[in-house]
PDB file of C-alpha atoms in Angstrom:
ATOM      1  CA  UNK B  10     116.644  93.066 115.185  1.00 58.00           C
ATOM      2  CA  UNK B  11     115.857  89.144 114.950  1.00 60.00           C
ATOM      3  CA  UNK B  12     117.673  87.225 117.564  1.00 85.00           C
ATOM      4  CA  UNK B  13     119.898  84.558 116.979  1.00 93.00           C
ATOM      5  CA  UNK B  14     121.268  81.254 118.690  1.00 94.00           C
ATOM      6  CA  UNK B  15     124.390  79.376 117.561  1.00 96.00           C
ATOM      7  CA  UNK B  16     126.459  76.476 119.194  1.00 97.00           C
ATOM      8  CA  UNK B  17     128.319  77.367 121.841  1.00 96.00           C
ATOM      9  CA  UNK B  18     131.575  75.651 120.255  1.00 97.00           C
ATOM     10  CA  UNK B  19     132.586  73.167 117.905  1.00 97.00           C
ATOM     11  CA  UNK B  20     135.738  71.128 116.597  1.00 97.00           C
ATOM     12  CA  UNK B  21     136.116  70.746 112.782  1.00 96.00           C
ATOM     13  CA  UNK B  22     139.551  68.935 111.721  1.00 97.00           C
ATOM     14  CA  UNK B  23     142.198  70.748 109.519  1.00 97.00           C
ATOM     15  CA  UNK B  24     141.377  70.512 105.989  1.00 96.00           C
ATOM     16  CA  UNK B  25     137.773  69.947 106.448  1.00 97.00           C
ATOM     17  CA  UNK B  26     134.745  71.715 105.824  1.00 97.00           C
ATOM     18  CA  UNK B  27     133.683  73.693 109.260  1.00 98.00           C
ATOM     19  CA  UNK B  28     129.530  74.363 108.938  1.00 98.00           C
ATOM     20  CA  UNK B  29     128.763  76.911 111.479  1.00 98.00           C
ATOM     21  CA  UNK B  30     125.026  76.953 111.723  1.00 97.00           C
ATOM     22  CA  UNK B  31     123.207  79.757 113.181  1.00 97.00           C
ATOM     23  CA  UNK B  32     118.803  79.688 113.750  1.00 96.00           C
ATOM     24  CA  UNK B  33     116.947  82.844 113.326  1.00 94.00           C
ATOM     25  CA  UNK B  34     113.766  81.627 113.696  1.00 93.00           C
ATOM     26  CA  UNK B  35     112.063  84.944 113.899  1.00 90.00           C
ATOM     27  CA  UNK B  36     114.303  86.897 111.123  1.00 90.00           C
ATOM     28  CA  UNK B  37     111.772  89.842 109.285  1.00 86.00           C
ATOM     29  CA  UNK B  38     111.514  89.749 105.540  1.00 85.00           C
ATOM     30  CA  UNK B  39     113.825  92.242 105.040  1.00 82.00           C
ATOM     31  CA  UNK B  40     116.523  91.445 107.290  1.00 86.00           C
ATOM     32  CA  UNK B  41     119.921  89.835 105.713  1.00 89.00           C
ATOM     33  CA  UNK B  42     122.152  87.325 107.715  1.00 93.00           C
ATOM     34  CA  UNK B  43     125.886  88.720 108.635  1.00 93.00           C
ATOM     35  CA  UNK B  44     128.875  86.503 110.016  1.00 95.00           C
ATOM     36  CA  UNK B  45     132.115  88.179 111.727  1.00 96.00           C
ATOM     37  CA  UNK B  46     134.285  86.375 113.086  1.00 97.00           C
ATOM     38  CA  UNK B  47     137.018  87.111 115.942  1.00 96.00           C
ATOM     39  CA  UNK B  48     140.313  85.801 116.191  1.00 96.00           C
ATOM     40  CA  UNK B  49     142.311  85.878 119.458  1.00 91.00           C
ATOM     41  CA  UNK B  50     143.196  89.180 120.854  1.00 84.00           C
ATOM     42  CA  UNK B  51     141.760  90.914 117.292  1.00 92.00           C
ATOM     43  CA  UNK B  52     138.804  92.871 116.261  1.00 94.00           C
ATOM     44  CA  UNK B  53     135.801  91.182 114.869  1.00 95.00           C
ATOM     45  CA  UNK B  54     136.002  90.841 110.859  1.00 95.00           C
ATOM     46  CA  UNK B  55     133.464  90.661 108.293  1.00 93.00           C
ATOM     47  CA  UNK B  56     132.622  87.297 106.648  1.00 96.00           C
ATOM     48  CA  UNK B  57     129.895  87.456 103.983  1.00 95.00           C
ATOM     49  CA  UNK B  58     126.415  88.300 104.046  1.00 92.00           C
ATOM     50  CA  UNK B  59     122.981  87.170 102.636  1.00 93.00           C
ATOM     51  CA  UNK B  60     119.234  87.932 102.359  1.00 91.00           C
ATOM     52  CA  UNK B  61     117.475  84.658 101.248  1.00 91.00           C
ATOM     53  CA  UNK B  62     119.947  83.690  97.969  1.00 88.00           C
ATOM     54  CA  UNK B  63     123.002  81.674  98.863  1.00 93.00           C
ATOM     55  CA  UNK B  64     126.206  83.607  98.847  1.00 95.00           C
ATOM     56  CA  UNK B  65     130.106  82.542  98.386  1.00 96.00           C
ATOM     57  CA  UNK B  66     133.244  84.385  98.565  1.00 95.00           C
ATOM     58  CA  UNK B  67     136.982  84.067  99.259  1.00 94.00           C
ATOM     59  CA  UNK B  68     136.763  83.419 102.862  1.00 94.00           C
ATOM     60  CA  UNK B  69     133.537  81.598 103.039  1.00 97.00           C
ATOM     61  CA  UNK B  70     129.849  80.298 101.781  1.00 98.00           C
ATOM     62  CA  UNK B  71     126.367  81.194 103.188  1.00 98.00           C
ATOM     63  CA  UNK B  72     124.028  79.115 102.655  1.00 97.00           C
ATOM     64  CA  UNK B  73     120.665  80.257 103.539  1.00 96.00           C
ATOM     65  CA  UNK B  74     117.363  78.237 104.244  1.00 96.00           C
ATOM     66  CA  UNK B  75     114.099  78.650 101.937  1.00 94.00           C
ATOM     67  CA  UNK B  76     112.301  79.690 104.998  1.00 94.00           C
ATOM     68  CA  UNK B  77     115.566  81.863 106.327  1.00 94.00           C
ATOM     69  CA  UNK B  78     114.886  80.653 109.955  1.00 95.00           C
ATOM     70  CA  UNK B  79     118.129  79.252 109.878  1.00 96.00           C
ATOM     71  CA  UNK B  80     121.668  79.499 108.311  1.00 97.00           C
ATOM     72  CA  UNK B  81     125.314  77.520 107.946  1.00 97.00           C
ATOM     73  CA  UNK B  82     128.036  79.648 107.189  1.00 98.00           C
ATOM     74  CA  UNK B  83     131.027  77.287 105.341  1.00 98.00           C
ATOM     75  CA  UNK B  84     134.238  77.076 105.893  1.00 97.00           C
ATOM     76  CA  UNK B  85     135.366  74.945 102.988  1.00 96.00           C
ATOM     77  CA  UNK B  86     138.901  73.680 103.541  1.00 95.00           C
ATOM     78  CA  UNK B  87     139.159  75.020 107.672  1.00 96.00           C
ATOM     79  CA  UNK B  88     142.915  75.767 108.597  1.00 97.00           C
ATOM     80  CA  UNK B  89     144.569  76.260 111.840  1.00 97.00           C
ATOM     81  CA  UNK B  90     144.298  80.146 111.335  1.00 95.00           C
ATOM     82  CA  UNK B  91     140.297  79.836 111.347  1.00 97.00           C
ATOM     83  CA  UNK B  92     140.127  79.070 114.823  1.00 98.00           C
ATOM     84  CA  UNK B  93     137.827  82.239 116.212  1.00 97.00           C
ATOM     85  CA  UNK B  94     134.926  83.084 117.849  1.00 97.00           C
ATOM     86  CA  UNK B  95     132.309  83.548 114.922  1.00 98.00           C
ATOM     87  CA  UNK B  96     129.352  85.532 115.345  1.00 96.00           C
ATOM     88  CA  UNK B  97     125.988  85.631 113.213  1.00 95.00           C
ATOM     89  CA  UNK B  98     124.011  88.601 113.162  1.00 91.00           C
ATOM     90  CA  UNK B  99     120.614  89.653 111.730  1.00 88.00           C
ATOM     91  CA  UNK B 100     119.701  93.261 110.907  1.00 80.00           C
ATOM     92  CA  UNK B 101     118.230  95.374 108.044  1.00 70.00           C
ATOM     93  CA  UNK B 102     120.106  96.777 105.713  1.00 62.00           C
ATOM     94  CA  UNK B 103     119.150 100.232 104.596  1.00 55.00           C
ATOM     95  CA  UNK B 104     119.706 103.748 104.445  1.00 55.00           C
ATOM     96  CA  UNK B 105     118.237 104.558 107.611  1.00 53.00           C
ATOM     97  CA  UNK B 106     120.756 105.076 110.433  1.00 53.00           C
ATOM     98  CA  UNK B 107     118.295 103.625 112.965  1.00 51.00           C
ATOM     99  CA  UNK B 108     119.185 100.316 111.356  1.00 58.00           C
ATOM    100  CA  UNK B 109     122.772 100.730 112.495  1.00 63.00           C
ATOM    101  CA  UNK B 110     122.562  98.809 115.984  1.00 69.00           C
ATOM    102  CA  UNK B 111     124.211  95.732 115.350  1.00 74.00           C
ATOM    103  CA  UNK B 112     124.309  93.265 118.615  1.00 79.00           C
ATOM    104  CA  UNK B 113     126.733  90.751 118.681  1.00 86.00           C
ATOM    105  CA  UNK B 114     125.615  87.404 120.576  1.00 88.00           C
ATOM    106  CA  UNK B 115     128.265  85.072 122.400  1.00 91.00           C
ATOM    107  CA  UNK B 116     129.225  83.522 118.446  1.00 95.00           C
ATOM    108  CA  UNK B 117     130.571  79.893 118.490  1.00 97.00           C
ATOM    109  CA  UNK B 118     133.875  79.286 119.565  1.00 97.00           C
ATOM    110  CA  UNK B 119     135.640  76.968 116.459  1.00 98.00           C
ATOM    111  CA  UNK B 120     138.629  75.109 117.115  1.00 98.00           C
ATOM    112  CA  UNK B 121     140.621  73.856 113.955  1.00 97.00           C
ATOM    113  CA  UNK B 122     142.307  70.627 115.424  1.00 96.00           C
ATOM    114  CA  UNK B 123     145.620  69.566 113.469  1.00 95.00           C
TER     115      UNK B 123
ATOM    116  CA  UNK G   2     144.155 101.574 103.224  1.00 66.00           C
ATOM    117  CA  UNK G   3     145.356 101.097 106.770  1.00 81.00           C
ATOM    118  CA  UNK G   4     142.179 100.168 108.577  1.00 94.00           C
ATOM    119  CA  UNK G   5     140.871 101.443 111.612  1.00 97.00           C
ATOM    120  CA  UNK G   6     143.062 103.414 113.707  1.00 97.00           C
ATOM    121  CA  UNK G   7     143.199 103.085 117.146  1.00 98.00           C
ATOM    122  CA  UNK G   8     145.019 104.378 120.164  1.00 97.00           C
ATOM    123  CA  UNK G   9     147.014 103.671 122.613  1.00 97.00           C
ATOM    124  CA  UNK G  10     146.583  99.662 121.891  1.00 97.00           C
ATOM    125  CA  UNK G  11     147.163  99.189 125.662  1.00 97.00           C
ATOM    126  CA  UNK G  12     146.877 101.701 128.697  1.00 97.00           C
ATOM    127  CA  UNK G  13     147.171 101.007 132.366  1.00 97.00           C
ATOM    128  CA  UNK G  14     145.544 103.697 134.849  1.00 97.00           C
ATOM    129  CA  UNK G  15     144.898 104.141 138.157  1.00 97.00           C
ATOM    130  CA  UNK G  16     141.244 104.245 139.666  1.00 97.00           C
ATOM    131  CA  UNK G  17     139.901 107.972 139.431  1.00 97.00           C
ATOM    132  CA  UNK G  18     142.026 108.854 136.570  1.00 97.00           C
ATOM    133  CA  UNK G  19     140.552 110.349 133.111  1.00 97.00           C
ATOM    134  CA  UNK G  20     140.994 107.981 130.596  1.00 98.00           C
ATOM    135  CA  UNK G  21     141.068 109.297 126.536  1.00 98.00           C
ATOM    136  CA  UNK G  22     140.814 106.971 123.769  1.00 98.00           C
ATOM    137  CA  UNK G  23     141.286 107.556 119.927  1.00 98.00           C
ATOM    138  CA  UNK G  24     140.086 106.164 116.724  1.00 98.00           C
ATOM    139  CA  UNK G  25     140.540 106.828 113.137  1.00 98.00           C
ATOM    140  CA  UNK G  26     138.158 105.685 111.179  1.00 97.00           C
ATOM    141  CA  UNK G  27     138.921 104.496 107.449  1.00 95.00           C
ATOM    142  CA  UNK G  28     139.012 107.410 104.930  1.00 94.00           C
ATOM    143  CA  UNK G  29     135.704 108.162 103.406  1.00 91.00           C
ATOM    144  CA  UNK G  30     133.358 105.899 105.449  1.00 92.00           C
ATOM    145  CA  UNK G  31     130.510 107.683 107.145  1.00 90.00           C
ATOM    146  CA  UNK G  32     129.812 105.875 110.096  1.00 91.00           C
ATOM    147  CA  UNK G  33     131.803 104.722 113.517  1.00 94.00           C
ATOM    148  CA  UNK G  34     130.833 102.685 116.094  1.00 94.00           C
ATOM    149  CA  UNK G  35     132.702 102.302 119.673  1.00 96.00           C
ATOM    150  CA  UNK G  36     132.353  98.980 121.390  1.00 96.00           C
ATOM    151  CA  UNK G  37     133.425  97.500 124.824  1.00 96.00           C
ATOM    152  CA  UNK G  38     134.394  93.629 125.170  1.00 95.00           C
ATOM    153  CA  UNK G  39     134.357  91.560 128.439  1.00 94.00           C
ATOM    154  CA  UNK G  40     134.234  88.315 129.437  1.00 90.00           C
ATOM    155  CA  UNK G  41     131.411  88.428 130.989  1.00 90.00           C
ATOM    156  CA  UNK G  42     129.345  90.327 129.069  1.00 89.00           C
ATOM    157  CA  UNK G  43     131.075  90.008 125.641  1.00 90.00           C
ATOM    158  CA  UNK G  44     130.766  92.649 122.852  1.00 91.00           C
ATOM    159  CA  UNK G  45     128.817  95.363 123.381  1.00 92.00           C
ATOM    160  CA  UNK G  46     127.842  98.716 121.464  1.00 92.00           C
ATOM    161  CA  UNK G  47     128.252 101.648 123.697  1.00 95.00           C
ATOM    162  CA  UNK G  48     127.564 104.408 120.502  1.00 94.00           C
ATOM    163  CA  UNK G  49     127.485 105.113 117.232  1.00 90.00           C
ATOM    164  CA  UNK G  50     127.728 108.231 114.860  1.00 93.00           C
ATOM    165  CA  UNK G  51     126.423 108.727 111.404  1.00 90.00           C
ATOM    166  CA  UNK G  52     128.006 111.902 110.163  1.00 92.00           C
ATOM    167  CA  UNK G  53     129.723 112.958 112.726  1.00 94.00           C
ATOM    168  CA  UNK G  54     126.285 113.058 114.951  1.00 93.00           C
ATOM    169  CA  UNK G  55     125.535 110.675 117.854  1.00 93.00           C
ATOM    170  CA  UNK G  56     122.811 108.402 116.979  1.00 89.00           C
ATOM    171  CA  UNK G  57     122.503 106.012 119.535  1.00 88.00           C
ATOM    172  CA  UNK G  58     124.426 106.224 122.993  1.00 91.00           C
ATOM    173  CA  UNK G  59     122.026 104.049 124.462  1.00 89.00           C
ATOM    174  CA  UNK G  60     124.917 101.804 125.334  1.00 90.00           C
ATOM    175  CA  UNK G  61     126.947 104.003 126.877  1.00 94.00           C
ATOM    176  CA  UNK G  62     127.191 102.716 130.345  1.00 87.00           C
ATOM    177  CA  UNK G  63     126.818 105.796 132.763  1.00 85.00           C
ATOM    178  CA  UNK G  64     127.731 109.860 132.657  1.00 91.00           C
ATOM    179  CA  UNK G  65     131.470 108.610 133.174  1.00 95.00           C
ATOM    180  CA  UNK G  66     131.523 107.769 129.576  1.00 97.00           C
ATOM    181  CA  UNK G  67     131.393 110.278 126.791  1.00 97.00           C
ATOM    182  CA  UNK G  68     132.282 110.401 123.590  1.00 97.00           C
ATOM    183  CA  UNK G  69     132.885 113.063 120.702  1.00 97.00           C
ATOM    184  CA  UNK G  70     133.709 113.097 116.863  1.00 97.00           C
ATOM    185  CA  UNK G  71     134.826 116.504 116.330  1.00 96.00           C
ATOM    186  CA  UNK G  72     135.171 115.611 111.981  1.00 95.00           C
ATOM    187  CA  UNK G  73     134.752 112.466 110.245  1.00 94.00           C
ATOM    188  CA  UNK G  74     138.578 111.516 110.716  1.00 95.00           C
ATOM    189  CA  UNK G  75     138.974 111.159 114.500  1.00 96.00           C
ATOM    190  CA  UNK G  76     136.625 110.345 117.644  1.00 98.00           C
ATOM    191  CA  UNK G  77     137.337 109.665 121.215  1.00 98.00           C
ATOM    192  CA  UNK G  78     135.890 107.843 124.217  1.00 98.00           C
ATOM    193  CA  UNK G  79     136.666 109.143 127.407  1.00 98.00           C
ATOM    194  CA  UNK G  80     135.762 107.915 130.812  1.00 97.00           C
ATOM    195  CA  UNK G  81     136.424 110.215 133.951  1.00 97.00           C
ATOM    196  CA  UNK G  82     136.959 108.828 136.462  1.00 96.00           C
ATOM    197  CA  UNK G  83     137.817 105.530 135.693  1.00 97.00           C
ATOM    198  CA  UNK G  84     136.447 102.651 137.769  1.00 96.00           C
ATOM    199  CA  UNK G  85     138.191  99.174 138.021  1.00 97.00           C
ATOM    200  CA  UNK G  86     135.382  97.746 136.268  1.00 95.00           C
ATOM    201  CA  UNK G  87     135.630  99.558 133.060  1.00 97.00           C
ATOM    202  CA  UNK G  88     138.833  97.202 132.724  1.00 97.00           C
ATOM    203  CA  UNK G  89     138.026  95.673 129.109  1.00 97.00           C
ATOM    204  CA  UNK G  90     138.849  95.871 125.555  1.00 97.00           C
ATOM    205  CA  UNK G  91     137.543  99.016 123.544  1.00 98.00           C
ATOM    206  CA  UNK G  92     136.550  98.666 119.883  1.00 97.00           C
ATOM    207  CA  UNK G  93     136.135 101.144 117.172  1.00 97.00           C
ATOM    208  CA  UNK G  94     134.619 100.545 113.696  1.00 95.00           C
ATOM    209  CA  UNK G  95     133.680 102.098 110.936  1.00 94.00           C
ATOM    210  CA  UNK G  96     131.686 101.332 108.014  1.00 91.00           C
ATOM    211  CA  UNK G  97     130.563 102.842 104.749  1.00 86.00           C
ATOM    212  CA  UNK G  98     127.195 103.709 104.182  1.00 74.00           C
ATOM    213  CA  UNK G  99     126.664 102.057 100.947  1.00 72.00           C
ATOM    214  CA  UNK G 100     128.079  98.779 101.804  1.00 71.00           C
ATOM    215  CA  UNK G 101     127.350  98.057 105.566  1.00 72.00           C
ATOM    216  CA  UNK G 102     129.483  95.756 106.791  1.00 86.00           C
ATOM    217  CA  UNK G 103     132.000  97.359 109.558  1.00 90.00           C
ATOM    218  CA  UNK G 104     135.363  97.414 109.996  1.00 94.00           C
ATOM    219  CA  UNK G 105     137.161  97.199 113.255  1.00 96.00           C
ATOM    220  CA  UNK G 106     140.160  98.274 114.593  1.00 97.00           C
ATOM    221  CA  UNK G 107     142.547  96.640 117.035  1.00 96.00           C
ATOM    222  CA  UNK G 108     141.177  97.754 119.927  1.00 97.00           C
ATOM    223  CA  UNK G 109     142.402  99.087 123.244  1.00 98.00           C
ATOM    224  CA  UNK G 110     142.759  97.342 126.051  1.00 97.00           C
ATOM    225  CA  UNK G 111     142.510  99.204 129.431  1.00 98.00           C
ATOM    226  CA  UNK G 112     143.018  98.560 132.482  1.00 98.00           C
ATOM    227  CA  UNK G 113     142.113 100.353 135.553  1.00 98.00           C
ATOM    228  CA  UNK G 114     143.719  99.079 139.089  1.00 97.00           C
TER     229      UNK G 114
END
């Protein structure tokens, strides 16, 4: 799997948009982009994922670049209860269980500041 | 649903003692993964099963640690004996095959004085 780098930490303000961004510079064609995310004292949780199309859901946005070396993940409207450790990942997703080894870097520490 | 199952959520042991750990996966996903998280070396996988088979215990850290899934609703991690350094917090997830993103449970943290 592709590795990845992200900011150590940032500070996004309550009610403002948190962009996470994440550089894959050596992603493979048919590797997709995953965030988790890990709040205090909790298991990691699933975000969204994406292969080279931008992606939204109910937690978040992916946003993708046309040469997928690199990646923000969106936090539109960030509240005190987003404050977590978020990790990006890149790995193939297929039927073969080899592809199953997901490695989780040191994420990005995001504090939510009231 | 109620998510990944784990237990006990805390457990406090003595150095040389056997250690069990338990997870129940979610109902009807095929795949579980055990993790171990530390400060200093942060998450990392120790196994995974597809099916009920070991796939990858590449991660598993020495012969202390094994780890069984005896049916696709319950696995354990055990370490025996336990050293103060496997002091962390123990993951399991699971995930279904068709959809690929896993889900973790609460985790267990352990500590061995």
């Amino acid at each position: 799997d592709a590795k990845t780098t992200q900011p150590t930490s940032m500070d996004c303000a309550e009610g403002r948009a948190a962009n996470l961004p994440c550089n894959h510079s050596t992603i493979s064609g048919n590797e997709y982009v995953y965030w988790y995310r890990q709040i205090h004292s909790q298991g990691p949780q699933y975000i969204i994922h994406g292969l080279k199309n931008n992606e939204t859901n109910e937690m978040a946005s992916l946003i993708i670049t046309e040469d997928r070396k690199s990646s923000t993940l969106i936090l539109p409207h960030a509240t005190l209860r987003d404050t977590a450790v978020y990790y990006c990942i890149v790995r193939v997703a297929g039927g073969e269980t080899s592809y199953d080894k997901v490695i989780f870097g040191p994420g990005t520490s995001l504090s939510v500041i009231p | 649903d109620a998510g990944v199952i784990q237990s006990p959520r805390h457990e406090v042991t003595e150095m040389g003692q056997e250690v069990t750990l338990r997870c129940k996966p979610i109902s009807g996903h095929n795949s579980l993964f055990w993790y171990r998280q530390t400060m200093m070396r942060g998450l990392e996988l120790l196994i995974y099963f597809n099916n009920n088979v070991p796939i990858d215990d590449s991660g598993m850290p020495e012969d202390r640690f094994s780890a069984k899934m005896p049916n696709a609703s319950f696995s354990t991690l055990k370490i025996q004996p336990s050293e103060p350094r496997d002091s962390a917090v123990y993951f399991c997830a699971s995930r279904d095959s068709f959809y690929y993103e896993q889900y973790f449970g609460p985790g267990t943290r352990l500590t061995v004085t």
